[in-house]
Coordinates of C-alpha atoms and ligand atoms in Angstrom, one line a residue:
X1 CA -34.4 -32.9 13.0
X2 CA -31.9 -32.9 10.2
X3 CA -34.0 -31.5 7.4
X4 CA -32.9 -28.1 6.3
X5 CA -34.5 -26.2 3.4
X6 CA -32.4 -25.6 0.3
X7 CA -33.0 -21.9 0.6
X8 CA -31.4 -21.8 4.0
X9 CA -28.5 -24.1 3.3
X10 CA -27.7 -22.4 0.0
X11 CA -27.5 -18.9 1.5
X12 CA -24.1 -17.3 1.4
X13 CA -22.7 -17.0 4.9
X14 CA -21.5 -13.5 5.4
X15 CA -22.0 -12.9 9.1
X16 CA -19.2 -11.0 10.7
X17 CA -18.0 -14.1 12.6
X18 CA -17.2 -15.9 9.4
X19 CA -15.0 -13.0 8.4
X20 CA -13.0 -12.8 11.6
X21 CA -9.7 -14.8 11.7
X22 CA -9.0 -16.8 14.8
X23 CA -8.7 -14.6 18.0
X24 CA -10.0 -11.5 16.3
X25 CA -13.0 -9.3 17.4
X26 CA -14.9 -6.8 15.3
X27 CA -14.0 -3.2 16.3
X28 CA -17.2 -2.0 14.7
X29 CA -17.3 1.7 14.1
X30 CA -14.1 2.5 15.9
X31 CA -10.8 2.8 14.1
X32 CA -7.9 2.4 16.5
X33 CA -4.6 4.2 15.9
X34 CA -1.5 2.1 16.4
X35 CA 1.8 3.9 15.8
X36 CA 5.2 3.1 17.2
X37 CA 6.5 6.7 17.8
X38 CA 5.3 10.1 16.8
X39 CA 3.2 10.8 13.7
X40 CA 5.7 12.2 11.1
X41 CA 5.0 15.5 9.4
X42 CA 4.9 14.8 5.6
X43 CA 5.3 17.5 3.0
X44 CA 3.7 16.6 -0.3
X45 CA 5.9 19.2 -2.1
X46 CA 8.9 16.9 -1.5
X47 CA 7.1 13.6 -1.2
X48 CA 7.9 10.9 -3.6
X49 CA 7.3 7.2 -4.0
X50 CA 10.3 5.2 -5.2
X51 CA 10.9 1.6 -6.1
X52 CA 14.6 0.9 -5.5
X53 CA 17.1 -1.8 -4.5
X54 CA 17.3 -4.7 -6.8
X55 CA 15.8 -3.0 -9.9
X56 CA 17.2 -2.3 -13.3
X57 CA 16.3 1.4 -12.9
X58 CA 14.8 3.3 -9.9
X59 CA 11.2 4.2 -10.4
X60 CA 10.0 7.4 -8.9
X61 CA 6.7 9.3 -8.7
X62 CA 6.2 12.8 -7.3
X63 CA 2.9 13.4 -5.4
X64 CA 1.4 14.9 -8.6
X65 CA 2.5 11.9 -10.7
X66 CA 1.3 9.5 -8.1
X67 CA -2.1 11.2 -8.1
X68 CA -2.3 10.9 -11.9
X69 CA -1.9 7.1 -11.9
X70 CA -5.0 4.9 -12.5
X71 CA -7.0 4.6 -9.2
X72 CA -9.1 1.9 -7.7
X73 CA -11.8 1.8 -5.0
X74 CA -11.2 -1.0 -2.5
X75 CA -13.6 -2.3 0.2
X76 CA -11.9 -4.8 2.5
X77 CA -11.6 -6.2 6.0
X78 CA -8.4 -5.4 8.0
X79 CA -6.9 -7.4 10.9
X80 CA -4.6 -6.0 13.5
X81 CA -2.3 -8.5 15.4
X82 CA -3.5 -6.9 18.7
X83 CA -6.8 -8.6 17.8
X84 CA -9.1 -6.0 16.4
X85 CA -10.5 -6.4 12.9
X86 CA -12.5 -3.9 11.0
X87 CA -14.9 -5.0 8.3
X88 CA -15.7 -3.3 5.0
X89 CA -13.2 -0.5 5.3
X90 CA -13.4 1.8 2.2
X91 CA -10.2 3.1 0.5
X92 CA -9.1 4.5 -2.7
X93 CA -5.6 4.5 -4.2
X94 CA -3.2 3.0 -6.7
X95 CA -2.7 -0.8 -7.1
X96 CA 0.8 -2.1 -6.6
X97 CA 0.3 -4.0 -9.9
X98 CA 0.2 -0.6 -11.6
X99 CA 3.3 0.6 -9.7
X100 CA 5.3 -2.6 -10.2
X101 CA 4.3 -2.7 -13.9
X102 CA 7.0 0.0 -14.3
X103 CA 9.7 -2.1 -12.7
X104 CA 12.0 -4.9 -14.0
X105 CA 13.4 -7.0 -11.2
X106 CA 14.5 -10.5 -10.2
X107 CA 13.9 -9.7 -6.5
X108 CA 11.6 -11.9 -4.5
X109 CA 11.2 -9.8 -1.4
X110 CA 10.4 -6.2 -0.5
X111 CA 11.2 -3.9 2.4
X112 CA 8.5 -1.3 2.6
X113 CA 9.9 2.0 4.0
X114 CA 8.1 5.0 5.5
X115 CA 8.7 8.5 6.7
X116 CA 9.7 8.2 10.4
X117 CA 11.8 5.1 9.7
X118 CA 9.2 2.3 10.0
X119 CA 9.9 -0.7 7.7
X120 CA 8.1 -4.0 7.1
X121 CA 9.0 -6.9 4.9
X122 CA 7.0 -9.2 2.6
X123 CA 7.3 -11.4 -0.4
X124 CA 7.1 -9.3 -3.6
X125 CA 4.4 -11.7 -4.9
X126 CA 2.1 -10.6 -2.1
X127 CA 2.0 -7.0 -3.5
X128 CA 0.7 -8.4 -6.8
X129 CA -2.5 -9.9 -8.1
X130 CA -4.8 -7.1 -6.9
X131 CA -3.9 -7.6 -3.3
X132 CA -2.1 -4.4 -2.3
X133 CA -2.5 -0.7 -2.9
X134 CA -0.9 2.7 -1.9
X135 CA -4.0 4.4 -0.6
X136 CA -4.6 8.1 0.1
X137 CA -8.3 8.1 0.7
X138 CA -10.4 6.6 3.5
X139 CA -14.2 6.7 3.5
X140 CA -14.0 9.3 0.6
X141 CA -11.9 11.7 2.6
X142 CA -8.1 12.3 2.4
X143 CA -6.4 9.8 4.6
X144 CA -5.9 11.3 8.1
X145 CA -2.4 11.8 9.3
X146 CA -2.7 9.4 12.2
X147 CA -3.8 6.7 9.8
X148 CA -0.9 7.2 7.5
X149 CA -1.8 10.2 5.4
X150 CA -0.9 11.4 2.9
X151 CA -0.5 7.8 1.8
X152 CA -0.1 4.4 3.3
X153 CA 0.3 0.8 2.0
X154 CA -2.8 -1.4 2.2
X155 CA -2.1 -5.2 2.2
X156 CA -5.4 -6.5 3.8
X157 CA -4.7 -10.2 3.4
X158 CA -1.8 -9.9 6.0
X159 CA -1.9 -8.5 9.5
X160 CA -2.2 -4.8 9.5
X161 CA 1.3 -4.1 10.7
X162 CA 2.4 -4.9 7.1
X163 CA 0.3 -1.9 5.9
X164 CA 3.0 0.7 6.4
X165 CA 1.7 4.2 7.2
X166 CA 3.4 7.3 5.6
X167 CA 4.8 5.0 3.0
X168 CA 7.5 6.3 0.7
X169 CA 8.6 3.3 -1.3
X170 CA 9.8 -0.2 -1.7
X171 CA 13.3 -1.6 -1.5
X172 CA 13.4 -4.8 -3.5
X173 CA 15.7 -7.5 -2.1
X174 CA 16.7 -11.0 -2.9
X175 CA 16.3 -12.3 0.7
X176 CA 13.6 -11.7 3.3
X177 CA 15.0 -9.0 5.6
X178 CA 13.0 -8.4 8.8
X179 CA 11.4 -5.0 9.2
X180 CA 10.6 -3.0 12.4
X181 CA 8.1 -5.3 14.1
X182 CA 9.6 -8.5 12.5
X183 CA 12.9 -7.7 14.2
X184 CA 11.1 -7.6 17.6
X185 CA 9.8 -11.1 17.0
X186 CA 6.7 -10.7 14.9
X187 CA 6.1 -13.2 12.2
X188 CA 7.9 -12.5 8.9
X189 CA 4.8 -13.3 6.8
X190 CA 1.8 -12.6 9.1
X191 CA -1.2 -14.4 7.7
X192 CA -4.2 -13.7 10.0
X193 CA -6.0 -16.8 8.9
X194 CA -3.1 -18.9 10.1
X195 CA -2.6 -16.8 13.3
X196 CA 1.0 -16.0 12.3
X197 CA 1.5 -13.4 15.0
X198 CA 5.0 -14.2 16.2
X199 CA 8.0 -15.9 14.7
X200 CA 7.4 -19.6 15.1
X201 CA 3.6 -19.4 14.9
Ligands
MTE1 N1 4.8 3.9 9.6 C1 4.1 3.1 10.4 N2 3.2 2.3 9.8 C2 2.5 1.4 10.6 C3 2.7 1.4 12.0 C4 3.6 2.3 12.6 O1 3.8 2.3 13.8 N3 4.3 3.1 11.7 N4 1.9 0.5 12.8 C5 1.4 -0.7 12.1 C6 0.4 -1.4 12.9 S1 1.0 -2.4 14.1 C7 -0.9 -1.3 12.6 S2 -2.0 -2.3 13.4 C8 -1.5 -0.4 11.6 C9 -2.4 0.6 12.3 O2 -2.9 1.4 11.4 P1 -4.0 2.5 12.0 O3 -3.2 3.3 13.0 O4 -4.4 3.3 10.8 O5 -5.1 1.7 12.6 O6 -0.4 0.4 11.0 C10 0.8 -0.3 10.8 N5 1.6 0.6 10.0
MO2 MO1 -0.9 -3.7 14.7

């Protein structure tokens, strides 16, 4: 029969399968660690976060200055290209809108760089609009070193390889320059809802 009650039809669909992009599974309580190379040792005494490259003036925050910026709580789903997703992950950190509010630029792209040499690229616009953060807290605890502590990028609307661990800054560029995984054939944008895993997807 085709009759369905209003109450049932009108209910918001929030089952986990609706929240999983194509080809992804729910990792549940586990939080896999994916790192190319060793976990770098990061000293917060010398740590800084800089926005450099195509900017009128380099912007720089020491750890103390970064910690004093306005903070936000973020609860979001994350999607790794190796096909695990994790729902309702809880973070705290500084919005990239706050950081980029201090910067004048005509650049359209960003190379995110990290301790240990990892890089990843994305359009500058994708770091704005309340869609990206530098986070230092996971589940109300300081972010663990293997997950990118003291601080990592969080860009949950793109595959998780864009969320650079041990992040140290942004280099603003006029053209889209492939980062670490992108050089090895991963997609330059990486939208999980469009299965943009590899170049050409
Ligand atoms: N610096 C750095 N950041 C990185 C990586 C890395 O190897 N080095 N791996 C990326 C990949 S492929 C994924 S899926 C996530 C994994 O984050 P996790 O180890 O906290 O799960 O970090 C991303 N950020
Ligand atoms: Mo990944």
